[in-house]
C-alpha atoms as a PDB file:
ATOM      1  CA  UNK A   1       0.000   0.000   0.000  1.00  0.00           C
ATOM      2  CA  UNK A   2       3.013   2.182   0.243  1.00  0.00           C
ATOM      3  CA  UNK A   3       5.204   3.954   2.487  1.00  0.00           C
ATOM      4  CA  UNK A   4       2.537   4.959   5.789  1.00  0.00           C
ATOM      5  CA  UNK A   5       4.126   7.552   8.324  1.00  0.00           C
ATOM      6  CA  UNK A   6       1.764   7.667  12.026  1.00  0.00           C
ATOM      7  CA  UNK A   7       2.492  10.041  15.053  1.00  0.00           C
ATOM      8  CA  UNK A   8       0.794  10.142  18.236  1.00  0.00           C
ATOM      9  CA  UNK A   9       0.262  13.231  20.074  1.00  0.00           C
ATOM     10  CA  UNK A  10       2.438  15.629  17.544  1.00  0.00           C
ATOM     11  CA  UNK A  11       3.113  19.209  17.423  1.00  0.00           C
ATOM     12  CA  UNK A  12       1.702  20.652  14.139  1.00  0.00           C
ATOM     13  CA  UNK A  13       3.674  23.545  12.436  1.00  0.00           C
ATOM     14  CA  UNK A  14       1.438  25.514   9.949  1.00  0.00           C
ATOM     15  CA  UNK A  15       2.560  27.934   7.240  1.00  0.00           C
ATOM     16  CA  UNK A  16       0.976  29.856   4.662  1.00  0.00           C
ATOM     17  CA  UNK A  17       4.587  30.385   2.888  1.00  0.00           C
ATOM     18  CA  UNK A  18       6.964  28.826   1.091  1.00  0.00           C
ATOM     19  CA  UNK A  19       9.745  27.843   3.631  1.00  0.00           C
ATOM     20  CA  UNK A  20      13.015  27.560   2.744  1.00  0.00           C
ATOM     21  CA  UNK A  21      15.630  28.551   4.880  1.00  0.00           C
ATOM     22  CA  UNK A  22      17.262  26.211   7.088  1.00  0.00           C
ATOM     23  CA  UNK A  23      16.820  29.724  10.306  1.00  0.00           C
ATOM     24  CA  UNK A  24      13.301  29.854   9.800  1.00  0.00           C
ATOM     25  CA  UNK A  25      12.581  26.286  10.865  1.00  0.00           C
ATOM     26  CA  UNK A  26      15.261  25.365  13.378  1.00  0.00           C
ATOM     27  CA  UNK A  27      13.642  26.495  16.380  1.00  0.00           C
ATOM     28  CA  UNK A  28      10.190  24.642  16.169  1.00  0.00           C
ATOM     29  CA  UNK A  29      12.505  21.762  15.383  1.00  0.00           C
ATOM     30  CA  UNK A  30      14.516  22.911  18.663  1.00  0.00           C
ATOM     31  CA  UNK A  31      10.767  23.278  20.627  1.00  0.00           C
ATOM     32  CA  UNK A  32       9.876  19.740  18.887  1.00  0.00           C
ATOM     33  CA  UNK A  33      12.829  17.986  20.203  1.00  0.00           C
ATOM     34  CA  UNK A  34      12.506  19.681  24.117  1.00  0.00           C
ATOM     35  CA  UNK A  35       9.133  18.328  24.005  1.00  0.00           C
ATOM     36  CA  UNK A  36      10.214  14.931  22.704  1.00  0.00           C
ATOM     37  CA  UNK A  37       6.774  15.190  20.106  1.00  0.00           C
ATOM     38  CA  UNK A  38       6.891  14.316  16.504  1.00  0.00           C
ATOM     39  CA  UNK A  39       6.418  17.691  14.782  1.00  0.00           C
ATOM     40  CA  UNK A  40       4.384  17.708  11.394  1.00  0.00           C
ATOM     41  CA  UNK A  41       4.684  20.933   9.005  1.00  0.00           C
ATOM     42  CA  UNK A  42       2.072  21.440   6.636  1.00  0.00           C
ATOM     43  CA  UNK A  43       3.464  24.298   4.002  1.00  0.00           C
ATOM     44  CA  UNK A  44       2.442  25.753   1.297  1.00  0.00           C
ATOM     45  CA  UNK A  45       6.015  24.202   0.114  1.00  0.00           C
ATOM     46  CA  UNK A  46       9.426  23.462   1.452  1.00  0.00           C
ATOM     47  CA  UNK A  47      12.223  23.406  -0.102  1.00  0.00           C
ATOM     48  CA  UNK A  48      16.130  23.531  -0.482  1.00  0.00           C
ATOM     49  CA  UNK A  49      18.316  23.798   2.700  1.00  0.00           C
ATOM     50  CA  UNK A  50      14.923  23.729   5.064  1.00  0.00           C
ATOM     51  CA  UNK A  51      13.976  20.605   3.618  1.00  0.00           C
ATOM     52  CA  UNK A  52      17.483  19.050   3.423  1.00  0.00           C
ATOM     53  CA  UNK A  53      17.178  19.907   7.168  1.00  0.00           C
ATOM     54  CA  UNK A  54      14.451  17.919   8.131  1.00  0.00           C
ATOM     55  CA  UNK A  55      16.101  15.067   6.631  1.00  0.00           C
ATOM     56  CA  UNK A  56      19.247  15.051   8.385  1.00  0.00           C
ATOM     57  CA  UNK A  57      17.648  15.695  11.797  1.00  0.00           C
ATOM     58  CA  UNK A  58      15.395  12.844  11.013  1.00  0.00           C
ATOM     59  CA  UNK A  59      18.529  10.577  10.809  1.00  0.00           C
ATOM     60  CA  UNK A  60      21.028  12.227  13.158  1.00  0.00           C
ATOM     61  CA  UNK A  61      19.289  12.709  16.046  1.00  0.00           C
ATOM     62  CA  UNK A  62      15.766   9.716  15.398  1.00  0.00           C
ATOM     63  CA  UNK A  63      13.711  13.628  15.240  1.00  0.00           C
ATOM     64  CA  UNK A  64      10.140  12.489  14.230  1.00  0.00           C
ATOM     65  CA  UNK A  65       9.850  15.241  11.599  1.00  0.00           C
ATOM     66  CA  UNK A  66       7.417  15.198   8.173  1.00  0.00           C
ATOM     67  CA  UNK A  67       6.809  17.841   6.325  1.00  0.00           C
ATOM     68  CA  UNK A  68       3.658  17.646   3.704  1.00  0.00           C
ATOM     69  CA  UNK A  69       2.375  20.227   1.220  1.00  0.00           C
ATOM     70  CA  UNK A  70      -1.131  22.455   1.984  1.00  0.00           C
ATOM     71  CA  UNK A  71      -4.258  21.350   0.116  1.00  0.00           C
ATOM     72  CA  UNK A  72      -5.541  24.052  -2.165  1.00  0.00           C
ATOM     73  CA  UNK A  73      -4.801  26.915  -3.407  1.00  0.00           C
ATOM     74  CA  UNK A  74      -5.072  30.712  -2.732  1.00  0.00           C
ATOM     75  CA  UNK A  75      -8.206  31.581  -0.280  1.00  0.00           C
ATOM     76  CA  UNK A  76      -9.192  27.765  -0.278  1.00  0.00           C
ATOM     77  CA  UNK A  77      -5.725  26.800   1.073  1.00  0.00           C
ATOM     78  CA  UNK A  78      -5.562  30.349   3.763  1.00  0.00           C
ATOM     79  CA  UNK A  79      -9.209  28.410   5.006  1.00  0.00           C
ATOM     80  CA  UNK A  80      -8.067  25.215   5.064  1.00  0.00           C
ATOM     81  CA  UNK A  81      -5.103  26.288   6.995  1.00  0.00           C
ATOM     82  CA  UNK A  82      -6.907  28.679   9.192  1.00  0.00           C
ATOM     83  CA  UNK A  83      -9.585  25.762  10.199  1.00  0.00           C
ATOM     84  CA  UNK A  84      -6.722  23.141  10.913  1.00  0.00           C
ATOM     85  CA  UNK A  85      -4.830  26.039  13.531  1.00  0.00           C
ATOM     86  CA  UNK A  86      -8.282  26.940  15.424  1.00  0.00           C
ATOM     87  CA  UNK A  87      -8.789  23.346  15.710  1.00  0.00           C
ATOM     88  CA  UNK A  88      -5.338  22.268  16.999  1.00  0.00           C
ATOM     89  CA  UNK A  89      -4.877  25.841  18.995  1.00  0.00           C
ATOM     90  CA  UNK A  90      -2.211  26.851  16.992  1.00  0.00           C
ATOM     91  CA  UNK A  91      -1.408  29.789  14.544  1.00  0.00           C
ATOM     92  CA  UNK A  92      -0.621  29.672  10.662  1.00  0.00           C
ATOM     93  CA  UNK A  93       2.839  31.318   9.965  1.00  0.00           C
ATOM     94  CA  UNK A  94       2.576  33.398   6.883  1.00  0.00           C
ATOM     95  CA  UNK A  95      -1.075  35.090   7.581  1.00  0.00           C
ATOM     96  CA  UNK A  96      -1.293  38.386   7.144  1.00  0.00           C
ATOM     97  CA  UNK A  97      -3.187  38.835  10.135  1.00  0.00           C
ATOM     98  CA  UNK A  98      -0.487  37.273  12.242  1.00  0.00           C
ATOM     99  CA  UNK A  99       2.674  38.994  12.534  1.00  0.00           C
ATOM    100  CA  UNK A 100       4.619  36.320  14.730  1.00  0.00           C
ATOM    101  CA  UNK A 101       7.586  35.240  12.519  1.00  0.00           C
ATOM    102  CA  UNK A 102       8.680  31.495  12.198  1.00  0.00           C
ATOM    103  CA  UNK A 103      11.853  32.414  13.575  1.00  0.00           C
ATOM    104  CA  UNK A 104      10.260  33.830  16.937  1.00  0.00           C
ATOM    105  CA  UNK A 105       7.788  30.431  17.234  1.00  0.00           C
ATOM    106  CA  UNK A 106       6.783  29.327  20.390  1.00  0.00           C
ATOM    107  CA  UNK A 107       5.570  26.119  21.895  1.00  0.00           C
ATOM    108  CA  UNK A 108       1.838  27.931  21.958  1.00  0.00           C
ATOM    109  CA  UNK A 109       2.079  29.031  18.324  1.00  0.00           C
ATOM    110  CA  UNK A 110       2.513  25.066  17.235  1.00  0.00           C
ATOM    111  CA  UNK A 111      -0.887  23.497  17.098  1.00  0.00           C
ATOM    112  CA  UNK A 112      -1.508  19.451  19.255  1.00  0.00           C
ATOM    113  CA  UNK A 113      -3.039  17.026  17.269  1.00  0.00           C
ATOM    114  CA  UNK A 114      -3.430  13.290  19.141  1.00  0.00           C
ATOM    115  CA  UNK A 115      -2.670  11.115  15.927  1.00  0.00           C
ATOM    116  CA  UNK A 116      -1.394  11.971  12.735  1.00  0.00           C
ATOM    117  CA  UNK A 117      -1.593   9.585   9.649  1.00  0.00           C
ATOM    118  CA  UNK A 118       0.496  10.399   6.238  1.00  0.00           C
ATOM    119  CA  UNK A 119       0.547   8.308   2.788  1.00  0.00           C
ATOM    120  CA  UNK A 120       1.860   9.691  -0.548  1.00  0.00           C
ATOM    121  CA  UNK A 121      -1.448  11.014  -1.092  1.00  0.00           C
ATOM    122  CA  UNK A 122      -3.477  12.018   2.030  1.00  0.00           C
ATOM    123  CA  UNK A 123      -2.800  12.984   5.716  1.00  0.00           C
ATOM    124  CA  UNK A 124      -5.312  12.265   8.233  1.00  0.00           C
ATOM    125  CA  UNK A 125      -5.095  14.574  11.228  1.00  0.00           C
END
């Protein structure tokens, strides 16, 4: 059925943005490691050195880290996002009605989900 990825109780990182740079995600990695919690990002993309970083904390240091695009596109995707941050009590990164920067994240801006369930083409939260 293909490769299956499940966390329990995960930290959920949302971002209206493309993210790219390695800065931008290193301290909800930092926050996601403290906590010991798998942290899922859900993007609008990622890319380059950010997502190069994922994958080498993944293997150095057993981080449970996945990173999966947004669904939609344009308002649609801002909604989707919006709905998935009031209900996991986070915030979405990127809005332009939230002016808290990825770099400055804190453990309250990172949304809880109890299980998390990612295939190649859907991710239950």
């Amino acid at each position: 059925k293909g490769a299956k990825v499940e966390f329990q109780d995960a930290l959920l990182l949302l971002s209206e943005k493309k993210i790219s740079s390695v800065q931008s995600i290193i301290p909800a990695l930092e926050l996601a490691n403290q906590q010991r919690k798998p942290l899922v990002i859900i993007a609008e993309d990622i890319d380059g050195e950010a997502l190069s970083t994922l994958v080498v904390n993944r293997l150095k240091i057993g981080l449970q880290v996945a990173a999966v695009k947004a669904p939609g596109f344009g308002d649609n995707r801002k909604s989707t996002l919006t709905d998935m941050a009031i209900a996991s009590g986070g915030i979405v990164f990127g809005d332009d009605a939230n002016l808290v920067k990825l770099e400055d994240v804190n453990i309250n801006d990172l949304g809880k989900v109890g299980e998390v369930v990612i295939t190649k083409d859907d991710t239950l939260l």
